[in-house]
PDB file of C-alpha atoms in Angstrom:
ATOM      1  CA  MET A 106      23.353 -80.102  62.813  1.00  0.00           C
ATOM      2  CA  GLN A 107      26.928 -79.585  62.873  1.00  0.00           C
ATOM      3  CA  LYS A 108      26.980 -77.930  59.497  1.00  0.00           C
ATOM      4  CA  ALA A 109      24.257 -75.329  60.617  1.00  0.00           C
ATOM      5  CA  ARG A 110      25.864 -74.028  63.739  1.00  0.00           C
ATOM      6  CA  PRO A 111      27.775 -71.939  62.129  1.00  0.00           C
ATOM      7  CA  TYR A 112      24.498 -70.119  60.248  1.00  0.00           C
ATOM      8  CA  ILE A 113      22.597 -70.664  63.621  1.00  0.00           C
ATOM      9  CA  LEU A 114      25.632 -68.525  65.893  1.00  0.00           C
ATOM     10  CA  PHE A 115      25.588 -65.704  62.991  1.00  0.00           C
ATOM     11  CA  ILE A 116      21.818 -64.831  62.684  1.00  0.00           C
ATOM     12  CA  GLY A 117      21.822 -64.721  66.698  1.00  0.00           C
ATOM     13  CA  LEU A 118      24.487 -62.053  66.302  1.00  0.00           C
ATOM     14  CA  PHE A 119      23.606 -60.149  63.749  1.00  0.00           C
ATOM     15  CA  ALA A 120      19.759 -60.549  66.083  1.00  0.00           C
ATOM     16  CA  TYR A 121      21.909 -58.620  68.852  1.00  0.00           C
ATOM     17  CA  LEU A 122      23.436 -56.148  67.510  1.00  0.00           C
ATOM     18  CA  ILE A 123      20.129 -55.149  65.692  1.00  0.00           C
ATOM     19  CA  ILE A 124      18.893 -54.982  69.311  1.00  0.00           C
ATOM     20  CA  VAL A 125      21.858 -52.944  70.656  1.00  0.00           C
ATOM     21  CA  LEU A 126      21.717 -51.148  67.873  1.00  0.00           C
ATOM     22  CA  THR A 127      17.996 -50.261  68.206  1.00  0.00           C
ATOM     23  CA  PHE A 128      18.455 -49.701  72.533  1.00  0.00           C
ATOM     24  CA  VAL A 129      21.969 -47.403  71.833  1.00  0.00           C
ATOM     25  CA  SER A 130      19.825 -45.281  68.718  1.00  0.00           C
ATOM     26  CA  ALA A 131      16.871 -45.040  71.552  1.00  0.00           C
ATOM     27  CA  LYS A 132      18.942 -43.378  74.517  1.00  0.00           C
ATOM     28  CA  ARG A 133      21.315 -41.308  71.931  1.00  0.00           C
ATOM     29  CA  ASP A 134      17.896 -39.360  70.550  1.00  0.00           C
ATOM     30  CA  GLU A 135      17.526 -38.890  74.554  1.00  0.00           C
ATOM     31  CA  VAL A 136      21.091 -36.623  75.375  1.00  0.00           C
ATOM     32  CA  GLU A 137      21.011 -33.464  76.245  1.00  0.00           C
ATOM     33  CA  CYS A 138      24.363 -31.697  74.784  1.00  0.00           C
ATOM     34  CA  LYS A 139      26.602 -30.805  77.571  1.00  0.00           C
ATOM     35  CA  GLY A 140      28.560 -28.561  75.246  1.00  0.00           C
ATOM     36  CA  MET A 141      31.297 -28.775  73.031  1.00  0.00           C
ATOM     37  CA  ARG A 142      34.637 -29.968  73.386  1.00  0.00           C
ATOM     38  CA  VAL A 143      37.423 -28.905  70.740  1.00  0.00           C
ATOM     39  CA  THR A 144      40.590 -30.124  69.072  1.00  0.00           C
ATOM     40  CA  VAL A 145      42.847 -27.873  66.878  1.00  0.00           C
ATOM     41  CA  ALA A 146      45.315 -29.835  65.498  1.00  0.00           C
ATOM     42  CA  ASP A 147      49.261 -27.951  66.046  1.00  0.00           C
ATOM     43  CA  ALA A 148      47.528 -24.883  67.516  1.00  0.00           C
ATOM     44  CA  VAL A 149      50.598 -23.327  68.683  1.00  0.00           C
ATOM     45  CA  ALA A 150      53.299 -23.761  66.158  1.00  0.00           C
ATOM     46  CA  ASN A 151      50.225 -22.664  63.557  1.00  0.00           C
ATOM     47  CA  ALA A 152      48.308 -20.615  65.956  1.00  0.00           C
ATOM     48  CA  PHE A 153      45.515 -19.263  63.575  1.00  0.00           C
ATOM     49  CA  ALA A 154      42.512 -20.696  64.991  1.00  0.00           C
ATOM     50  CA  ASP A 155      42.044 -22.119  68.187  1.00  0.00           C
ATOM     51  CA  GLU A 156      39.432 -23.248  70.926  1.00  0.00           C
ATOM     52  CA  GLY A 157      37.453 -20.457  71.659  1.00  0.00           C
ATOM     53  CA  ASP A 158      37.153 -18.790  67.711  1.00  0.00           C
ATOM     54  CA  VAL A 159      35.598 -22.105  66.926  1.00  0.00           C
ATOM     55  CA  VAL A 160      33.304 -22.238  69.982  1.00  0.00           C
ATOM     56  CA  ARG A 161      32.637 -18.557  68.675  1.00  0.00           C
ATOM     57  CA  VAL A 162      31.877 -19.495  64.841  1.00  0.00           C
ATOM     58  CA  VAL A 163      29.924 -22.229  65.951  1.00  0.00           C
ATOM     59  CA  LYS A 164      28.009 -19.941  68.395  1.00  0.00           C
ATOM     60  CA  GLU A 165      27.333 -17.588  66.157  1.00  0.00           C
ATOM     61  CA  ARG A 166      25.642 -19.280  63.972  1.00  0.00           C
ATOM     62  CA  TYR A 167      23.660 -21.844  65.692  1.00  0.00           C
ATOM     63  CA  GLY A 168      23.568 -20.635  69.559  1.00  0.00           C
ATOM     64  CA  ASP A 169      24.741 -22.416  72.501  1.00  0.00           C
ATOM     65  CA  VAL A 170      23.909 -26.201  72.167  1.00  0.00           C
ATOM     66  CA  ALA A 171      24.369 -26.497  75.660  1.00  0.00           C
ATOM     67  CA  GLY A 172      20.629 -28.156  76.680  1.00  0.00           C
ATOM     68  CA  ARG A 173      19.572 -29.038  73.195  1.00  0.00           C
ATOM     69  CA  GLY A 174      19.423 -32.693  72.436  1.00  0.00           C
ATOM     70  CA  ILE A 175      22.395 -34.072  71.321  1.00  0.00           C
ATOM     71  CA  THR A 176      20.509 -35.598  67.650  1.00  0.00           C
ATOM     72  CA  GLU A 177      18.800 -32.398  67.021  1.00  0.00           C
ATOM     73  CA  ILE A 178      22.425 -30.373  66.207  1.00  0.00           C
ATOM     74  CA  ASP A 179      23.051 -30.510  62.590  1.00  0.00           C
ATOM     75  CA  LYS A 180      26.765 -31.996  62.468  1.00  0.00           C
ATOM     76  CA  ASP A 181      27.277 -31.767  58.969  1.00  0.00           C
ATOM     77  CA  SER A 182      25.811 -28.346  58.787  1.00  0.00           C
ATOM     78  CA  ILE A 183      28.305 -27.312  61.391  1.00  0.00           C
ATOM     79  CA  GLU A 184      31.617 -29.131  59.142  1.00  0.00           C
ATOM     80  CA  ARG A 185      30.677 -27.155  56.223  1.00  0.00           C
ATOM     81  CA  LEU A 186      30.457 -24.022  58.475  1.00  0.00           C
ATOM     82  CA  LEU A 187      34.197 -24.112  59.579  1.00  0.00           C
ATOM     83  CA  VAL A 188      34.949 -25.252  56.457  1.00  0.00           C
ATOM     84  CA  GLY A 189      34.448 -22.734  54.945  1.00  0.00           C
ATOM     85  CA  ARG A 190      36.606 -20.467  57.899  1.00  0.00           C
ATOM     86  CA  SER A 191      40.043 -19.414  55.450  1.00  0.00           C
ATOM     87  CA  VAL A 192      42.396 -20.687  58.019  1.00  0.00           C
ATOM     88  CA  VAL A 193      40.345 -24.205  58.177  1.00  0.00           C
ATOM     89  CA  LYS A 194      41.682 -27.280  55.679  1.00  0.00           C
ATOM     90  CA  SER A 195      39.262 -30.254  57.525  1.00  0.00           C
ATOM     91  CA  ALA A 196      36.809 -30.345  60.142  1.00  0.00           C
ATOM     92  CA  GLN A 197      35.495 -33.606  61.447  1.00  0.00           C
ATOM     93  CA  VAL A 198      32.254 -32.891  63.966  1.00  0.00           C
ATOM     94  CA  TYR A 199      30.460 -36.132  66.046  1.00  0.00           C
ATOM     95  CA  TYR A 200      28.760 -36.558  69.342  1.00  0.00           C
ATOM     96  CA  SER A 201      28.857 -38.918  72.056  1.00  0.00           C
ATOM     97  CA  LEU A 202      27.057 -40.560  74.708  1.00  0.00           C
ATOM     98  CA  ASP A 203      28.332 -38.784  77.642  1.00  0.00           C
ATOM     99  CA  GLY A 204      26.702 -35.736  76.053  1.00  0.00           C
ATOM    100  CA  TYR A 205      29.482 -33.876  74.319  1.00  0.00           C
ATOM    101  CA  LEU A 206      29.892 -32.232  70.916  1.00  0.00           C
ATOM    102  CA  HIS A 207      33.441 -33.047  69.518  1.00  0.00           C
ATOM    103  CA  ILE A 208      34.457 -31.205  67.147  1.00  0.00           C
ATOM    104  CA  GLU A 209      38.182 -31.999  65.345  1.00  0.00           C
ATOM    105  CA  ILE A 210      39.699 -29.022  63.067  1.00  0.00           C
ATOM    106  CA  ARG A 211      42.905 -29.067  60.967  1.00  0.00           C
ATOM    107  CA  GLN A 212      44.251 -25.887  60.590  1.00  0.00           C
ATOM    108  CA  ARG A 213      46.353 -24.921  56.601  1.00  0.00           C
ATOM    109  CA  LYS A 214      49.287 -24.409  56.821  1.00  0.00           C
ATOM    110  CA  PRO A 215      51.240 -21.721  55.052  1.00  0.00           C
ATOM    111  CA  VAL A 216      54.683 -22.254  52.758  1.00  0.00           C
ATOM    112  CA  LEU A 217      55.022 -18.954  51.415  1.00  0.00           C
ATOM    113  CA  ARG A 218      53.835 -15.163  52.246  1.00  0.00           C
ATOM    114  CA  VAL A 219      53.807 -12.791  49.771  1.00  0.00           C
ATOM    115  CA  LEU A 220      54.353  -8.972  50.926  1.00  0.00           C
ATOM    116  CA  ASN A 221      52.523  -6.723  48.006  1.00  0.00           C
ATOM    117  CA  ASP A 222      49.835  -4.766  47.754  1.00  0.00           C
ATOM    118  CA  ASP A 223      47.104  -7.300  47.711  1.00  0.00           C
ATOM    119  CA  GLY A 224      49.218  -9.289  50.501  1.00  0.00           C
ATOM    120  CA  TYR A 225      48.559 -13.578  51.238  1.00  0.00           C
ATOM    121  CA  TYR A 226      50.152 -16.442  52.019  1.00  0.00           C
ATOM    122  CA  VAL A 227      50.356 -19.865  49.421  1.00  0.00           C
ATOM    123  CA  ASP A 228      49.439 -22.978  51.895  1.00  0.00           C
ATOM    124  CA  GLU A 229      51.154 -26.429  51.079  1.00  0.00           C
ATOM    125  CA  ASP A 230      48.868 -27.414  48.483  1.00  0.00           C
ATOM    126  CA  GLY A 231      49.225 -24.539  46.303  1.00  0.00           C
ATOM    127  CA  LYS A 232      46.348 -21.960  47.150  1.00  0.00           C
ATOM    128  CA  ILE A 233      45.727 -18.679  47.933  1.00  0.00           C
ATOM    129  CA  MET A 234      45.062 -18.485  52.426  1.00  0.00           C
ATOM    130  CA  PRO A 235      44.301 -14.610  53.509  1.00  0.00           C
ATOM    131  CA  LEU A 236      46.438 -12.969  55.699  1.00  0.00           C
ATOM    132  CA  SER A 237      45.676 -13.374  59.476  1.00  0.00           C
ATOM    133  CA  HIS A 238      45.525 -10.627  62.141  1.00  0.00           C
ATOM    134  CA  LYS A 239      45.766 -13.043  64.815  1.00  0.00           C
ATOM    135  CA  TYR A 240      49.568 -14.743  64.308  1.00  0.00           C
ATOM    136  CA  THR A 241      51.886 -14.296  61.354  1.00  0.00           C
ATOM    137  CA  SER A 242      53.335 -17.164  59.969  1.00  0.00           C
ATOM    138  CA  ARG A 243      57.423 -18.571  59.971  1.00  0.00           C
ATOM    139  CA  VAL A 244      57.723 -18.700  56.162  1.00  0.00           C
ATOM    140  CA  VAL A 245      59.661 -17.809  53.276  1.00  0.00           C
ATOM    141  CA  VAL A 246      58.612 -14.145  52.383  1.00  0.00           C
ATOM    142  CA  ALA A 247      58.171 -13.490  48.593  1.00  0.00           C
ATOM    143  CA  THR A 248      58.547  -9.512  47.909  1.00  0.00           C
ATOM    144  CA  GLY A 249      58.856  -7.271  44.303  1.00  0.00           C
ATOM    145  CA  ASN A 250      56.726  -8.297  41.257  1.00  0.00           C
ATOM    146  CA  VAL A 251      54.206 -10.969  42.469  1.00  0.00           C
ATOM    147  CA  SER A 252      50.833 -12.142  41.079  1.00  0.00           C
ATOM    148  CA  ARG A 253      48.501 -14.550  42.814  1.00  0.00           C
ATOM    149  CA  LYS A 254      49.665 -16.472  39.376  1.00  0.00           C
ATOM    150  CA  PHE A 255      52.908 -16.279  39.676  1.00  0.00           C
ATOM    151  CA  ALA A 256      52.963 -17.138  43.499  1.00  0.00           C
ATOM    152  CA  CYS A 257      51.244 -20.717  43.116  1.00  0.00           C
ATOM    153  CA  GLU A 258      52.217 -21.551  39.987  1.00  0.00           C
ATOM    154  CA  GLU A 259      56.290 -20.992  40.111  1.00  0.00           C
ATOM    155  CA  LEU A 260      56.983 -20.280  43.312  1.00  0.00           C
ATOM    156  CA  TYR A 261      54.996 -22.675  45.023  1.00  0.00           C
ATOM    157  CA  PRO A 262      56.746 -25.394  43.858  1.00  0.00           C
ATOM    158  CA  PHE A 263      59.618 -23.769  44.625  1.00  0.00           C
ATOM    159  CA  VAL A 264      59.364 -23.305  47.701  1.00  0.00           C
ATOM    160  CA  MET A 265      58.279 -26.917  48.808  1.00  0.00           C
ATOM    161  CA  ALA A 266      61.711 -27.704  47.242  1.00  0.00           C
ATOM    162  CA  LEU A 267      63.257 -25.659  49.780  1.00  0.00           C
ATOM    163  CA  ARG A 268      60.840 -26.445  52.513  1.00  0.00           C
ATOM    164  CA  ASN A 269      61.965 -30.465  51.304  1.00  0.00           C
ATOM    165  CA  ASP A 270      65.555 -29.399  52.291  1.00  0.00           C
ATOM    166  CA  GLU A 271      67.029 -29.358  55.567  1.00  0.00           C
ATOM    167  CA  PHE A 272      69.862 -26.866  54.540  1.00  0.00           C
ATOM    168  CA  TRP A 273      67.503 -24.564  52.315  1.00  0.00           C
ATOM    169  CA  ASP A 274      64.985 -24.409  54.359  1.00  0.00           C
ATOM    170  CA  ALA A 275      67.553 -23.375  56.997  1.00  0.00           C
ATOM    171  CA  TYR A 276      69.644 -20.723  54.227  1.00  0.00           C
ATOM    172  CA  VAL A 277      66.768 -19.056  52.008  1.00  0.00           C
ATOM    173  CA  GLU A 278      64.739 -16.323  54.286  1.00  0.00           C
ATOM    174  CA  GLN A 279      63.538 -13.959  50.988  1.00  0.00           C
ATOM    175  CA  ILE A 280      62.346 -14.541  47.744  1.00  0.00           C
ATOM    176  CA  VAL A 281      62.544 -11.492  45.358  1.00  0.00           C
ATOM    177  CA  VAL A 282      60.971 -11.129  42.088  1.00  0.00           C
ATOM    178  CA  ASP A 283      61.828  -8.590  39.852  1.00  0.00           C
ATOM    179  CA  GLY A 284      59.331  -6.874  36.718  1.00  0.00           C
ATOM    180  CA  LYS A 285      60.772  -9.789  34.219  1.00  0.00           C
ATOM    181  CA  LYS A 286      60.243 -12.523  36.729  1.00  0.00           C
ATOM    182  CA  GLU A 287      63.513 -13.352  37.833  1.00  0.00           C
ATOM    183  CA  VAL A 288      64.038 -14.511  41.147  1.00  0.00           C
ATOM    184  CA  ILE A 289      66.681 -12.924  43.878  1.00  0.00           C
ATOM    185  CA  LEU A 290      66.887 -15.071  47.194  1.00  0.00           C
ATOM    186  CA  ILE A 291      68.245 -13.235  50.256  1.00  0.00           C
ATOM    187  CA  PRO A 292      69.935 -15.397  52.421  1.00  0.00           C
ATOM    188  CA  LYS A 293      70.009 -16.222  55.602  1.00  0.00           C
ATOM    189  CA  VAL A 294      73.377 -16.469  56.013  1.00  0.00           C
ATOM    190  CA  GLY A 295      75.983 -14.195  54.372  1.00  0.00           C
ATOM    191  CA  ASN A 296      75.591 -10.185  53.011  1.00  0.00           C
ATOM    192  CA  PHE A 297      74.869 -10.940  49.540  1.00  0.00           C
ATOM    193  CA  ARG A 298      72.431 -11.868  47.063  1.00  0.00           C
ATOM    194  CA  ILE A 299      71.595 -14.527  44.712  1.00  0.00           C
ATOM    195  CA  VAL A 300      70.197 -13.827  41.437  1.00  0.00           C
ATOM    196  CA  LEU A 301      68.524 -17.664  40.568  1.00  0.00           C
ATOM    197  CA  GLY A 302      66.443 -16.132  37.225  1.00  0.00           C
ATOM    198  CA  GLY A 303      64.185 -17.874  35.456  1.00  0.00           C
ATOM    199  CA  MET A 304      62.269 -20.198  38.089  1.00  0.00           C
ATOM    200  CA  LYS A 305      63.063 -23.134  34.967  1.00  0.00           C
ATOM    201  CA  GLY A 306      66.170 -25.346  35.973  1.00  0.00           C
ATOM    202  CA  TYR A 307      65.686 -23.961  39.061  1.00  0.00           C
ATOM    203  CA  GLU A 308      67.037 -27.414  40.483  1.00  0.00           C
ATOM    204  CA  GLN A 309      70.225 -27.377  38.609  1.00  0.00           C
ATOM    205  CA  LYS A 310      70.992 -24.235  39.576  1.00  0.00           C
ATOM    206  CA  MET A 311      70.291 -24.650  42.891  1.00  0.00           C
ATOM    207  CA  GLU A 312      72.566 -27.839  43.118  1.00  0.00           C
ATOM    208  CA  LYS A 313      75.378 -25.371  41.786  1.00  0.00           C
ATOM    209  CA  LEU A 314      74.672 -23.030  44.707  1.00  0.00           C
ATOM    210  CA  ARG A 315      74.771 -25.785  46.874  1.00  0.00           C
ATOM    211  CA  LEU A 316      78.930 -26.810  46.119  1.00  0.00           C
ATOM    212  CA  PHE A 317      79.477 -23.197  45.768  1.00  0.00           C
ATOM    213  CA  LEU A 318      78.400 -22.509  49.142  1.00  0.00           C
ATOM    214  CA  LYS A 319      79.859 -25.668  50.930  1.00  0.00           C
ATOM    215  CA  LYS A 320      83.047 -25.391  48.967  1.00  0.00           C
ATOM    216  CA  GLY A 321      83.894 -22.361  48.082  1.00  0.00           C
ATOM    217  CA  ILE A 322      82.308 -19.203  49.512  1.00  0.00           C
ATOM    218  CA  ALA A 323      82.984 -21.268  53.025  1.00  0.00           C
ATOM    219  CA  ARG A 324      86.733 -21.238  52.280  1.00  0.00           C
ATOM    220  CA  LYS A 325      87.309 -18.142  50.789  1.00  0.00           C
ATOM    221  CA  GLY A 326      84.408 -16.256  53.657  1.00  0.00           C
ATOM    222  CA  TRP A 327      80.882 -14.575  53.634  1.00  0.00           C
ATOM    223  CA  ASN A 328      81.380 -11.014  53.372  1.00  0.00           C
ATOM    224  CA  LEU A 329      83.463 -11.341  50.358  1.00  0.00           C
ATOM    225  CA  TYR A 330      80.707 -10.966  47.667  1.00  0.00           C
ATOM    226  CA  LYS A 331      77.968  -8.285  47.032  1.00  0.00           C
ATOM    227  CA  GLU A 332      75.873 -10.860  44.512  1.00  0.00           C
ATOM    228  CA  ILE A 333      76.158 -14.348  43.137  1.00  0.00           C
ATOM    229  CA  ASN A 334      74.781 -15.330  39.797  1.00  0.00           C
ATOM    230  CA  LEU A 335      73.402 -18.319  38.751  1.00  0.00           C
ATOM    231  CA  LYS A 336      71.746 -17.169  35.352  1.00  0.00           C
ATOM    232  CA  PHE A 337      74.785 -18.068  33.447  1.00  0.00           C
ATOM    233  CA  GLY A 338      74.584 -21.712  32.096  1.00  0.00           C
ATOM    234  CA  ARG A 339      76.797 -24.081  34.139  1.00  0.00           C
ATOM    235  CA  GLN A 340      79.026 -21.318  35.240  1.00  0.00           C
ATOM    236  CA  ILE A 341      78.310 -19.240  38.725  1.00  0.00           C
ATOM    237  CA  VAL A 342      79.586 -14.983  38.152  1.00  0.00           C
ATOM    238  CA  CYS A 343      80.397 -13.785  41.386  1.00  0.00           C
ATOM    239  CA  VAL A 344      80.817  -9.705  42.087  1.00  0.00           C
ATOM    240  CA  LYS A 345      82.595  -8.488  44.539  1.00  0.00           C
ATOM    241  CA  LYS A 346      82.172  -6.433  47.223  1.00  0.00           C
TER     242      LYS A 346
END
């Protein structure tokens, strides 16, 4: 009997769970939807979408969900609809027994803004994201001869490296790409341009620049040069004003 007790307890618990789940399922089918409760992550810092936008998109496709049976609402379909929006990275839709349909949204986060005839963002996953008439993200701007391929394959890893470095994240404001696919940086501090050249070996070039800015130009003055050139091997070529 002592050995059988754990099995009896397990069978009893299993039967209890079946009864409870059946009861909850039956009650859930009787619940009417009272409305939507929407949560948009980082809505202040990254304001491409808000609660009103989400509610409007759902209502345009499915009408007013309030008053309908909560289990009649197709959660998966709503998730697919929202993820199909250009600014939405992920969506989770679920309902609670108090009658509300809950929608949780994560927005895509731009890291680079390309300004040319075909303006767009590149997001934190290295994918193209259209510009928004509603909100402009404060990220590094790229201008000049920037194709989508170059933006995603060359500039994206470079910009991510800048963002992951506190010094460069605060220092670089703009990237200019010339016809030879060479990169020029426009800093936030200092009235000069930084010729980086090709993207190959940018890590070493940026480390040289870091040392020069901290130990060289900071002593001589930020307005002494009009150009700092990092293209030539280990040396830094500076052009005075």
